[in-house]
PDB file of C-alpha atoms in Angstrom:
ATOM      1  CA  MET O 282       0.000   0.000   0.000  1.00 63.00           C
ATOM      2  CA  PHE O 283       1.176   3.536  -0.716  1.00 86.00           C
ATOM      3  CA  GLY O 284       1.884   6.179   1.899  1.00 97.00           C
ATOM      4  CA  GLU O 285      -0.276   9.154   2.807  1.00 98.00           C
ATOM      5  CA  CYS O 286       1.505  12.122   1.243  1.00 98.00           C
ATOM      6  CA  HIS O 287      -0.683  14.813   2.799  1.00 98.00           C
ATOM      7  CA  GLY O 288      -2.542  14.380   6.072  1.00 98.00           C
ATOM      8  CA  HIS O 289      -3.292  16.036   9.411  1.00 98.00           C
ATOM      9  CA  MET O 290      -3.041  13.748  12.410  1.00 98.00           C
ATOM     10  CA  PHE O 291      -4.900  16.167  14.711  1.00 97.00           C
ATOM     11  CA  MET O 292      -8.016  16.327  12.504  1.00 97.00           C
ATOM     12  CA  ASN O 293     -10.720  13.660  12.675  1.00 97.00           C
ATOM     13  CA  GLY O 294     -12.401  13.730   9.260  1.00 97.00           C
ATOM     14  CA  VAL O 295     -15.674  14.935  10.756  1.00 96.00           C
ATOM     15  CA  ASN O 296     -15.501  18.221  12.631  1.00 96.00           C
ATOM     16  CA  TYR O 297     -12.525  20.568  12.944  1.00 96.00           C
ATOM     17  CA  LYS O 298     -13.576  22.245  16.197  1.00 95.00           C
ATOM     18  CA  LYS O 299     -14.214  18.926  17.923  1.00 96.00           C
ATOM     19  CA  ALA O 300     -10.871  17.636  16.684  1.00 96.00           C
ATOM     20  CA  VAL O 301      -9.090  20.627  18.198  1.00 96.00           C
ATOM     21  CA  ALA O 302     -10.991  20.204  21.461  1.00 96.00           C
ATOM     22  CA  TYR O 303      -9.493  16.741  21.964  1.00 95.00           C
ATOM     23  CA  HIS O 304      -6.041  18.332  22.258  1.00 97.00           C
ATOM     24  CA  LYS O 305      -6.844  21.692  23.888  1.00 90.00           C
ATOM     25  CA  ASN O 306      -5.384  20.616  27.231  1.00 93.00           C
ATOM     26  CA  GLY O 307      -2.434  18.833  25.695  1.00 96.00           C
ATOM     27  CA  VAL O 308      -1.987  16.176  23.042  1.00 97.00           C
ATOM     28  CA  ASP O 309      -4.422  13.285  23.425  1.00 97.00           C
ATOM     29  CA  LYS O 310      -1.714  10.651  23.129  1.00 98.00           C
ATOM     30  CA  ASP O 311      -4.065   7.684  23.084  1.00 97.00           C
ATOM     31  CA  LEU O 312      -5.957   9.192  20.170  1.00 97.00           C
ATOM     32  CA  VAL O 313      -2.724   9.606  18.207  1.00 98.00           C
ATOM     33  CA  ARG O 314      -1.595   6.084  19.027  1.00 98.00           C
ATOM     34  CA  ASN O 315      -4.916   4.658  17.880  1.00 98.00           C
ATOM     35  CA  CYS O 316      -4.674   6.552  14.600  1.00 98.00           C
ATOM     36  CA  LEU O 317      -1.119   5.382  13.947  1.00 98.00           C
ATOM     37  CA  ARG O 318      -2.154   1.835  14.782  1.00 98.00           C
ATOM     38  CA  ALA O 319      -4.940   2.054  12.196  1.00 98.00           C
ATOM     39  CA  TYR O 320      -2.421   3.096   9.547  1.00 98.00           C
ATOM     40  CA  GLN O 321      -0.112   0.294  10.621  1.00 97.00           C
ATOM     41  CA  GLU O 322      -2.875  -2.298  10.365  1.00 97.00           C
ATOM     42  CA  ALA O 323      -3.712  -1.030   6.874  1.00 97.00           C
ATOM     43  CA  GLY O 324      -0.093  -1.503   5.801  1.00 96.00           C
ATOM     44  CA  ILE O 325       0.493   2.237   5.298  1.00 97.00           C
ATOM     45  CA  THR O 326       4.102   2.925   6.249  1.00 97.00           C
ATOM     46  CA  PHE O 327       4.622   6.553   5.200  1.00 98.00           C
ATOM     47  CA  PHE O 328       2.845   9.716   6.334  1.00 98.00           C
ATOM     48  CA  ARG O 329       3.680  13.304   5.336  1.00 98.00           C
ATOM     49  CA  GLU O 330       2.095  15.797   7.727  1.00 98.00           C
ATOM     50  CA  GLY O 331       0.433  19.089   6.895  1.00 98.00           C
ATOM     51  CA  GLY O 332       1.173  20.443  10.368  1.00 97.00           C
ATOM     52  CA  ASP O 333      -0.709  21.866  13.353  1.00 97.00           C
ATOM     53  CA  TYR O 334      -0.204  24.340  16.208  1.00 97.00           C
ATOM     54  CA  LEU O 335      -1.138  21.875  18.950  1.00 97.00           C
ATOM     55  CA  GLY O 336       1.939  19.665  19.037  1.00 97.00           C
ATOM     56  CA  VAL O 337       0.077  16.650  17.680  1.00 98.00           C
ATOM     57  CA  SER O 338       2.238  16.133  14.613  1.00 97.00           C
ATOM     58  CA  SER O 339       5.397  16.433  16.701  1.00 97.00           C
ATOM     59  CA  PHE O 340       4.211  13.720  19.085  1.00 98.00           C
ATOM     60  CA  ALA O 341       3.116  11.534  16.174  1.00 98.00           C
ATOM     61  CA  ALA O 342       6.530  11.899  14.542  1.00 97.00           C
ATOM     62  CA  GLU O 343       8.192  10.996  17.837  1.00 97.00           C
ATOM     63  CA  ILE O 344       6.381   7.665  18.209  1.00 98.00           C
ATOM     64  CA  ALA O 345       5.532   6.729  14.599  1.00 98.00           C
ATOM     65  CA  GLY O 346       8.589   4.487  14.343  1.00 97.00           C
ATOM     66  CA  ASP O 347       7.043   2.214  16.967  1.00 98.00           C
ATOM     67  CA  TYR O 348       4.340   1.501  14.395  1.00 98.00           C
ATOM     68  CA  GLY O 349       6.698   1.049  11.475  1.00 97.00           C
ATOM     69  CA  ILE O 350       5.714   4.385   9.952  1.00 98.00           C
ATOM     70  CA  ASP O 351       8.130   6.814   8.322  1.00 97.00           C
ATOM     71  CA  TYR O 352       6.578  10.092   9.486  1.00 98.00           C
ATOM     72  CA  ARG O 353       7.632  13.441   8.013  1.00 98.00           C
ATOM     73  CA  SER O 354       6.400  16.667   9.599  1.00 98.00           C
ATOM     74  CA  PRO O 355       6.837  20.444   9.269  1.00 98.00           C
ATOM     75  CA  VAL O 356       5.728  20.627  12.928  1.00 98.00           C
ATOM     76  CA  PHE O 357       3.434  23.553  12.074  1.00 98.00           C
ATOM     77  CA  ALA O 358       2.464  25.376   8.889  1.00 98.00           C
ATOM     78  CA  ILE O 359       3.448  29.037   8.507  1.00 98.00           C
ATOM     79  CA  HIS O 360       1.128  31.764   7.239  1.00 98.00           C
ATOM     80  CA  LYS O 361       1.254  35.537   6.931  1.00 98.00           C
ATOM     81  CA  LYS O 362      -0.750  37.327   9.606  1.00 98.00           C
ATOM     82  CA  GLY O 363      -4.201  38.234   8.303  1.00 97.00           C
ATOM     83  CA  HIS O 364      -4.088  35.479   5.685  1.00 97.00           C
ATOM     84  CA  TYR O 365      -5.500  31.955   5.733  1.00 97.00           C
ATOM     85  CA  GLY O 366      -3.635  29.346   7.763  1.00 97.00           C
ATOM     86  CA  GLY O 367      -4.409  29.765  11.449  1.00 96.00           C
ATOM     87  CA  ILE O 368      -6.163  26.401  11.569  1.00 96.00           C
ATOM     88  CA  VAL O 369      -2.886  24.553  11.011  1.00 97.00           C
ATOM     89  CA  GLY O 370      -0.080  26.805  12.145  1.00 97.00           C
ATOM     90  CA  LEU O 371       1.587  29.997  13.255  1.00 98.00           C
ATOM     91  CA  SER O 372       1.805  33.451  11.698  1.00 98.00           C
ATOM     92  CA  TYR O 373       4.484  36.002  10.862  1.00 98.00           C
ATOM     93  CA  GLU O 374       4.288  39.720  10.065  1.00 98.00           C
ATOM     94  CA  ASN O 375       7.745  40.293   8.624  1.00 98.00           C
ATOM     95  CA  LEU O 376      10.746  38.344   7.354  1.00 97.00           C
ATOM     96  CA  ALA O 377      12.481  38.395  10.723  1.00 98.00           C
ATOM     97  CA  GLU O 378       9.478  36.678  12.289  1.00 98.00           C
ATOM     98  CA  PHE O 379       9.345  34.189   9.424  1.00 98.00           C
ATOM     99  CA  VAL O 380      13.011  33.317   9.951  1.00 98.00           C
ATOM    100  CA  ALA O 381      12.331  32.870  13.659  1.00 98.00           C
ATOM    101  CA  LEU O 382       9.523  30.416  12.894  1.00 98.00           C
ATOM    102  CA  VAL O 383      11.748  28.435  10.544  1.00 98.00           C
ATOM    103  CA  GLU O 384      14.392  28.269  13.252  1.00 98.00           C
ATOM    104  CA  ASP O 385      11.786  27.185  15.800  1.00 98.00           C
ATOM    105  CA  ALA O 386      10.531  24.456  13.464  1.00 98.00           C
ATOM    106  CA  ALA O 387      14.119  23.273  13.010  1.00 98.00           C
ATOM    107  CA  LYS O 388      14.677  23.084  16.779  1.00 97.00           C
ATOM    108  CA  LYS O 389      11.491  21.046  17.117  1.00 97.00           C
ATOM    109  CA  GLY O 390      12.624  18.528  14.518  1.00 97.00           C
ATOM    110  CA  ALA O 391      10.880  19.656  11.338  1.00 98.00           C
ATOM    111  CA  ASP O 392      11.697  17.613   8.252  1.00 98.00           C
ATOM    112  CA  PHE O 393      10.532  20.375   5.894  1.00 98.00           C
ATOM    113  CA  ILE O 394       8.696  23.691   5.957  1.00 98.00           C
ATOM    114  CA  LYS O 395       5.080  24.195   4.978  1.00 98.00           C
ATOM    115  CA  ILE O 396       3.887  27.653   3.937  1.00 98.00           C
ATOM    116  CA  MET O 397       0.386  28.875   3.147  1.00 98.00           C
ATOM    117  CA  PHE O 398       0.483  30.898  -0.091  1.00 98.00           C
ATOM    118  CA  SER O 399      -3.264  31.353  -0.670  1.00 98.00           C
ATOM    119  CA  GLY O 400      -6.729  30.856   0.756  1.00 97.00           C
ATOM    120  CA  ILE O 401      -9.032  27.867   0.369  1.00 97.00           C
ATOM    121  CA  LEU O 402     -11.782  26.956  -2.048  1.00 97.00           C
ATOM    122  CA  ASP O 403     -15.255  28.429  -1.782  1.00 96.00           C
ATOM    123  CA  PHE O 404     -17.179  25.175  -2.121  1.00 97.00           C
ATOM    124  CA  ASP O 405     -20.350  27.074  -2.982  1.00 96.00           C
ATOM    125  CA  GLU O 406     -18.901  28.929  -5.962  1.00 97.00           C
ATOM    126  CA  TYR O 407     -16.823  27.393  -8.721  1.00 98.00           C
ATOM    127  CA  GLY O 408     -13.604  29.325  -9.380  1.00 97.00           C
ATOM    128  CA  SER O 409     -13.659  31.302  -6.141  1.00 97.00           C
ATOM    129  CA  ILE O 410     -10.769  31.319  -3.649  1.00 97.00           C
ATOM    130  CA  THR O 411     -11.047  32.899  -0.212  1.00 96.00           C
ATOM    131  CA  GLY O 412      -8.658  35.644   0.834  1.00 94.00           C
ATOM    132  CA  THR O 413      -5.632  36.868  -1.088  1.00 95.00           C
ATOM    133  CA  SER O 414      -2.411  35.126  -2.039  1.00 98.00           C
ATOM    134  CA  LEU O 415       1.120  36.298  -1.299  1.00 98.00           C
ATOM    135  CA  ALA O 416       3.011  38.396  -3.832  1.00 98.00           C
ATOM    136  CA  LEU O 417       5.524  36.588  -6.033  1.00 98.00           C
ATOM    137  CA  SER O 418       8.424  38.557  -4.545  1.00 98.00           C
ATOM    138  CA  GLU O 419       7.481  37.405  -1.058  1.00 98.00           C
ATOM    139  CA  MET O 420       6.990  33.810  -2.183  1.00 98.00           C
ATOM    140  CA  LYS O 421      10.492  33.793  -3.655  1.00 98.00           C
ATOM    141  CA  GLU O 422      12.051  35.248  -0.518  1.00 98.00           C
ATOM    142  CA  LEU O 423      10.339  32.758   1.799  1.00 98.00           C
ATOM    143  CA  VAL O 424      11.323  29.792  -0.357  1.00 98.00           C
ATOM    144  CA  HIS O 425      14.895  31.053  -0.591  1.00 98.00           C
ATOM    145  CA  ILE O 426      15.146  31.339   3.201  1.00 98.00           C
ATOM    146  CA  CYS O 427      13.905  27.774   3.674  1.00 98.00           C
ATOM    147  CA  HIS O 428      16.207  26.326   1.030  1.00 98.00           C
ATOM    148  CA  GLU O 429      19.182  28.125   2.557  1.00 98.00           C
ATOM    149  CA  GLU O 430      18.356  26.384   5.837  1.00 97.00           C
ATOM    150  CA  GLY O 431      18.318  22.999   4.111  1.00 97.00           C
ATOM    151  CA  PHE O 432      14.548  22.550   4.025  1.00 98.00           C
ATOM    152  CA  ALA O 433      12.287  21.475   1.178  1.00 98.00           C
ATOM    153  CA  VAL O 434       9.144  23.608   0.891  1.00 98.00           C
ATOM    154  CA  MET O 435       5.563  22.326   0.768  1.00 98.00           C
ATOM    155  CA  VAL O 436       2.980  24.988  -0.088  1.00 98.00           C
ATOM    156  CA  HIS O 437      -0.764  25.206   0.279  1.00 98.00           C
ATOM    157  CA  VAL O 438      -1.942  27.111  -2.783  1.00 98.00           C
ATOM    158  CA  ASN O 439      -5.011  27.426  -5.014  1.00 98.00           C
ATOM    159  CA  GLY O 440      -5.948  29.563  -7.994  1.00 98.00           C
ATOM    160  CA  ARG O 441      -4.279  29.743 -11.410  1.00 98.00           C
ATOM    161  CA  GLU O 442      -2.114  32.807 -10.808  1.00 98.00           C
ATOM    162  CA  ALA O 443      -1.073  31.844  -7.288  1.00 98.00           C
ATOM    163  CA  VAL O 444      -0.127  28.330  -8.350  1.00 98.00           C
ATOM    164  CA  HIS O 445       1.832  29.667 -11.317  1.00 98.00           C
ATOM    165  CA  GLU O 446       3.799  32.026  -9.099  1.00 98.00           C
ATOM    166  CA  ALA O 447       4.346  29.337  -6.478  1.00 98.00           C
ATOM    167  CA  ILE O 448       5.981  27.084  -9.074  1.00 98.00           C
ATOM    168  CA  VAL O 449       8.087  29.982 -10.378  1.00 98.00           C
ATOM    169  CA  SER O 450       9.204  30.742  -6.811  1.00 98.00           C
ATOM    170  CA  GLY O 451      10.885  27.340  -6.651  1.00 98.00           C
ATOM    171  CA  VAL O 452       8.743  25.395  -4.180  1.00 98.00           C
ATOM    172  CA  ASP O 453       9.232  21.649  -3.924  1.00 98.00           C
ATOM    173  CA  SER O 454       5.583  20.619  -3.819  1.00 98.00           C
ATOM    174  CA  ILE O 455       2.221  22.137  -4.652  1.00 98.00           C
ATOM    175  CA  GLU O 456      -0.594  21.040  -2.348  1.00 98.00           C
ATOM    176  CA  HIS O 457      -4.160  21.190  -3.678  1.00 98.00           C
ATOM    177  CA  GLY O 458      -3.484  23.429  -6.697  1.00 98.00           C
ATOM    178  CA  PHE O 459      -7.074  23.832  -7.845  1.00 98.00           C
ATOM    179  CA  TYR O 460      -7.964  25.776 -11.021  1.00 98.00           C
ATOM    180  CA  MET O 461      -4.672  25.376 -12.834  1.00 98.00           C
ATOM    181  CA  THR O 462      -4.543  25.793 -16.601  1.00 98.00           C
ATOM    182  CA  GLU O 463      -2.414  23.815 -19.031  1.00 97.00           C
ATOM    183  CA  GLU O 464       0.293  26.462 -18.661  1.00 98.00           C
ATOM    184  CA  GLU O 465       0.788  25.557 -14.993  1.00 98.00           C
ATOM    185  CA  LEU O 466       0.684  21.848 -15.766  1.00 98.00           C
ATOM    186  CA  PHE O 467       3.408  22.255 -18.379  1.00 98.00           C
ATOM    187  CA  LEU O 468       5.396  24.271 -15.854  1.00 98.00           C
ATOM    188  CA  LEU O 469       5.045  21.509 -13.262  1.00 98.00           C
ATOM    189  CA  ALA O 470       6.354  19.006 -15.791  1.00 98.00           C
ATOM    190  CA  GLU O 471       9.202  21.276 -16.825  1.00 98.00           C
ATOM    191  CA  THR O 472      10.396  22.036 -13.290  1.00 98.00           C
ATOM    192  CA  GLY O 473       9.783  18.601 -11.807  1.00 98.00           C
ATOM    193  CA  THR O 474       7.738  20.134  -8.988  1.00 98.00           C
ATOM    194  CA  ILE O 475       5.623  17.564  -7.141  1.00 98.00           C
ATOM    195  CA  TRP O 476       1.850  18.066  -7.163  1.00 98.00           C
ATOM    196  CA  THR O 477      -0.510  16.621  -4.546  1.00 98.00           C
ATOM    197  CA  PRO O 478      -4.013  17.294  -5.966  1.00 98.00           C
ATOM    198  CA  THR O 479      -6.033  16.198  -2.886  1.00 98.00           C
ATOM    199  CA  VAL O 480      -9.250  15.488  -4.784  1.00 98.00           C
ATOM    200  CA  SER O 481     -10.982  13.804  -1.845  1.00 98.00           C
ATOM    201  CA  PRO O 482     -11.820  16.886   0.303  1.00 98.00           C
ATOM    202  CA  VAL O 483     -13.983  18.122  -2.572  1.00 98.00           C
ATOM    203  CA  GLY O 484     -15.013  14.914  -4.300  1.00 98.00           C
ATOM    204  CA  ASN O 485     -16.159  13.336  -1.039  1.00 98.00           C
ATOM    205  CA  LEU O 486     -18.541  16.253  -0.399  1.00 97.00           C
ATOM    206  CA  ALA O 487     -20.848  15.171  -3.227  1.00 97.00           C
ATOM    207  CA  GLY O 488     -24.357  14.230  -2.133  1.00 96.00           C
ATOM    208  CA  ARG O 489     -23.939  15.385   1.464  1.00 95.00           C
ATOM    209  CA  GLY O 490     -25.870  18.637   1.143  1.00 94.00           C
ATOM    210  CA  LEU O 491     -23.149  20.631   2.873  1.00 94.00           C
ATOM    211  CA  PHE O 492     -22.514  22.935  -0.098  1.00 96.00           C
ATOM    212  CA  GLN O 493     -23.998  23.739  -3.498  1.00 97.00           C
ATOM    213  CA  GLU O 494     -23.918  20.401  -5.298  1.00 97.00           C
ATOM    214  CA  GLU O 495     -23.374  22.013  -8.717  1.00 97.00           C
ATOM    215  CA  ALA O 496     -20.281  23.808  -7.468  1.00 98.00           C
ATOM    216  CA  VAL O 497     -18.878  20.706  -5.785  1.00 98.00           C
ATOM    217  CA  GLU O 498     -19.377  18.714  -8.976  1.00 98.00           C
ATOM    218  CA  ALA O 499     -17.757  21.386 -11.162  1.00 98.00           C
ATOM    219  CA  ILE O 500     -14.724  21.781  -8.870  1.00 98.00           C
ATOM    220  CA  THR O 501     -14.193  18.035  -8.683  1.00 98.00           C
ATOM    221  CA  LYS O 502     -14.543  17.631 -12.447  1.00 98.00           C
ATOM    222  CA  SER O 503     -12.011  20.361 -13.215  1.00 98.00           C
ATOM    223  CA  GLN O 504      -9.479  18.913 -10.781  1.00 98.00           C
ATOM    224  CA  LEU O 505      -9.844  15.431 -12.235  1.00 98.00           C
ATOM    225  CA  GLU O 506      -9.392  16.801 -15.742  1.00 98.00           C
ATOM    226  CA  ASN O 507      -6.164  18.473 -14.646  1.00 98.00           C
ATOM    227  CA  VAL O 508      -4.947  15.291 -12.980  1.00 98.00           C
ATOM    228  CA  LYS O 509      -5.531  13.395 -16.215  1.00 97.00           C
ATOM    229  CA  LYS O 510      -3.559  16.000 -18.172  1.00 97.00           C
ATOM    230  CA  ALA O 511      -0.823  15.935 -15.533  1.00 97.00           C
ATOM    231  CA  PHE O 512      -0.384  12.197 -15.899  1.00 96.00           C
ATOM    232  CA  ALA O 513      -0.159  12.573 -19.676  1.00 95.00           C
ATOM    233  CA  LEU O 514       2.509  15.276 -19.316  1.00 97.00           C
ATOM    234  CA  GLY O 515       4.603  13.284 -16.881  1.00 96.00           C
ATOM    235  CA  VAL O 516       3.973  15.541 -13.889  1.00 98.00           C
ATOM    236  CA  HIS O 517       5.047  14.026 -10.569  1.00 98.00           C
ATOM    237  CA  VAL O 518       1.619  13.447  -8.986  1.00 98.00           C
ATOM    238  CA  ALA O 519       1.614  12.425  -5.310  1.00 98.00           C
ATOM    239  CA  LEU O 520      -1.060  10.402  -3.551  1.00 98.00           C
ATOM    240  CA  GLY O 521      -2.248  12.545  -0.658  1.00 98.00           C
ATOM    241  CA  SER O 522      -5.827  12.783   0.548  1.00 98.00           C
ATOM    242  CA  ASP O 523      -5.644  15.632   3.097  1.00 98.00           C
ATOM    243  CA  ALA O 524      -6.529  12.964   5.636  1.00 98.00           C
ATOM    244  CA  GLY O 525      -8.431  14.350   8.598  1.00 98.00           C
ATOM    245  CA  ALA O 526     -10.241  17.018   6.592  1.00 97.00           C
ATOM    246  CA  VAL O 527     -14.047  16.892   6.698  1.00 97.00           C
ATOM    247  CA  THR O 528     -15.301  13.794   4.784  1.00 97.00           C
ATOM    248  CA  VAL O 529     -11.728  12.471   4.528  1.00 98.00           C
ATOM    249  CA  PRO O 530     -11.200   9.904   7.304  1.00 98.00           C
ATOM    250  CA  HIS O 531      -7.781   8.660   8.265  1.00 98.00           C
ATOM    251  CA  VAL O 532      -6.793   5.531   6.327  1.00 98.00           C
ATOM    252  CA  GLY O 533     -10.049   5.455   4.359  1.00 98.00           C
ATOM    253  CA  GLY O 534      -9.242   8.813   2.808  1.00 98.00           C
ATOM    254  CA  LEU O 535      -6.135   7.402   1.174  1.00 98.00           C
ATOM    255  CA  TYR O 536      -8.173   4.674  -0.523  1.00 97.00           C
ATOM    256  CA  ASP O 537     -10.651   7.327  -1.641  1.00 98.00           C
ATOM    257  CA  GLU O 538      -7.854   9.420  -3.124  1.00 98.00           C
ATOM    258  CA  TYR O 539      -6.437   6.453  -4.980  1.00 97.00           C
ATOM    259  CA  SER O 540      -9.874   5.812  -6.470  1.00 96.00           C
ATOM    260  CA  TRP O 541     -10.154   9.440  -7.602  1.00 97.00           C
ATOM    261  CA  LEU O 542      -6.729   9.352  -9.242  1.00 96.00           C
ATOM    262  CA  LEU O 543      -7.492   6.021 -10.882  1.00 95.00           C
ATOM    263  CA  GLN O 544     -10.674   7.540 -12.278  1.00 94.00           C
ATOM    264  CA  ALA O 545      -8.652  10.410 -13.752  1.00 94.00           C
ATOM    265  CA  SER O 546      -5.939   8.170 -15.171  1.00 90.00           C
ATOM    266  CA  ASP O 547      -5.908   6.408 -18.518  1.00 79.00           C
ATOM    267  CA  LYS O 548      -3.482   3.898 -17.030  1.00 72.00           C
ATOM    268  CA  ASP O 549      -4.253   0.490 -15.606  1.00 84.00           C
ATOM    269  CA  ARG O 550      -3.601  -0.050 -11.906  1.00 91.00           C
ATOM    270  CA  LYS O 551      -0.141  -1.478 -12.453  1.00 91.00           C
ATOM    271  CA  ARG O 552       1.064   1.502 -14.476  1.00 91.00           C
ATOM    272  CA  LEU O 553      -0.617   3.983 -12.132  1.00 94.00           C
ATOM    273  CA  ASP O 554       1.050   2.311  -9.171  1.00 94.00           C
ATOM    274  CA  MET O 555       4.435   2.695 -10.855  1.00 94.00           C
ATOM    275  CA  VAL O 556       3.855   6.416 -11.425  1.00 94.00           C
ATOM    276  CA  LEU O 557       2.648   7.062  -7.861  1.00 96.00           C
ATOM    277  CA  GLY O 558       5.400   4.918  -6.388  1.00 96.00           C
ATOM    278  CA  LYS O 559       8.078   6.858  -8.255  1.00 96.00           C
ATOM    279  CA  THR O 560       6.701  10.173  -7.010  1.00 97.00           C
ATOM    280  CA  GLU O 561       6.470   8.933  -3.437  1.00 97.00           C
ATOM    281  CA  GLN O 562      10.100   7.858  -3.500  1.00 97.00           C
ATOM    282  CA  MET O 563      11.106  11.249  -4.885  1.00 97.00           C
ATOM    283  CA  LEU O 564       9.072  12.944  -2.170  1.00 97.00           C
ATOM    284  CA  LYS O 565      10.749  10.886   0.550  1.00 97.00           C
ATOM    285  CA  GLU O 566      14.151  11.901  -0.736  1.00 97.00           C
ATOM    286  CA  LYS O 567      13.273  15.606  -0.958  1.00 96.00           C
ATOM    287  CA  PHE O 568      11.266  16.120   2.205  1.00 98.00           C
ATOM    288  CA  ARG O 569      13.924  15.627   4.824  1.00 95.00           C
ATOM    289  CA  ARG O 570      16.258  18.299   6.078  1.00 89.00           C
ATOM    290  CA  ARG O 571      19.645  18.339   4.370  1.00 79.00           C
TER     291      ARG O 571
END
């Protein structure tokens, strides 16, 4: 079985606020152990974290080896104050504060750095992204700082322009990346940047009545079309479900994501497995501090 290339150990796949409440007085260690055990029993031996501000991912990384799991974590995600990202990390106002956060992550054992470059999808309106993205100049500076410290950079980013600029800035992986055009897909192929499309957080919303069904369907369809084009272009597509997000349960979410990618692929399972396996190995090599 493949690894989970994008997940959040502190989330529960059902309700964000309730998930946070479990750890508000300190990490619920039994809950983390149970989750790692579930991955172990499913034969999933790799997990790349999306981070949190509660210390959950740090504890999970500390004990994951006991369950035979290679666990990579940024400790927490980093976002610019006033921008999206508080649900998974810490904020900065200036470059000095950003550098301090990178140094703090390093001291706490981060394997890589995760930065939030844009907002999230508006699930009720196709094409809409919440908030504003960072300027290209700032993206480049943040990525440069991380690379100088020996860290690979994972970025949360959505929207054609923001994704384009994120790739140009030299990031190592694009997470989510909704609403790309062929230009961005060609750029991904050209640069060798890894893309984790996380179809499940949108695709799994269908039929639940939580958002406008037409919008959910359109967003999912466009992402699947881009995944299909990405495979054809030789883009390094990673299997990551955003495990823990609403409608994306731990373990089960990874199987869901595989099904979505299989649906978007013109390859049989054997060839798809080869493609995903190659990307996962590349990701493992990149996402550890040098």
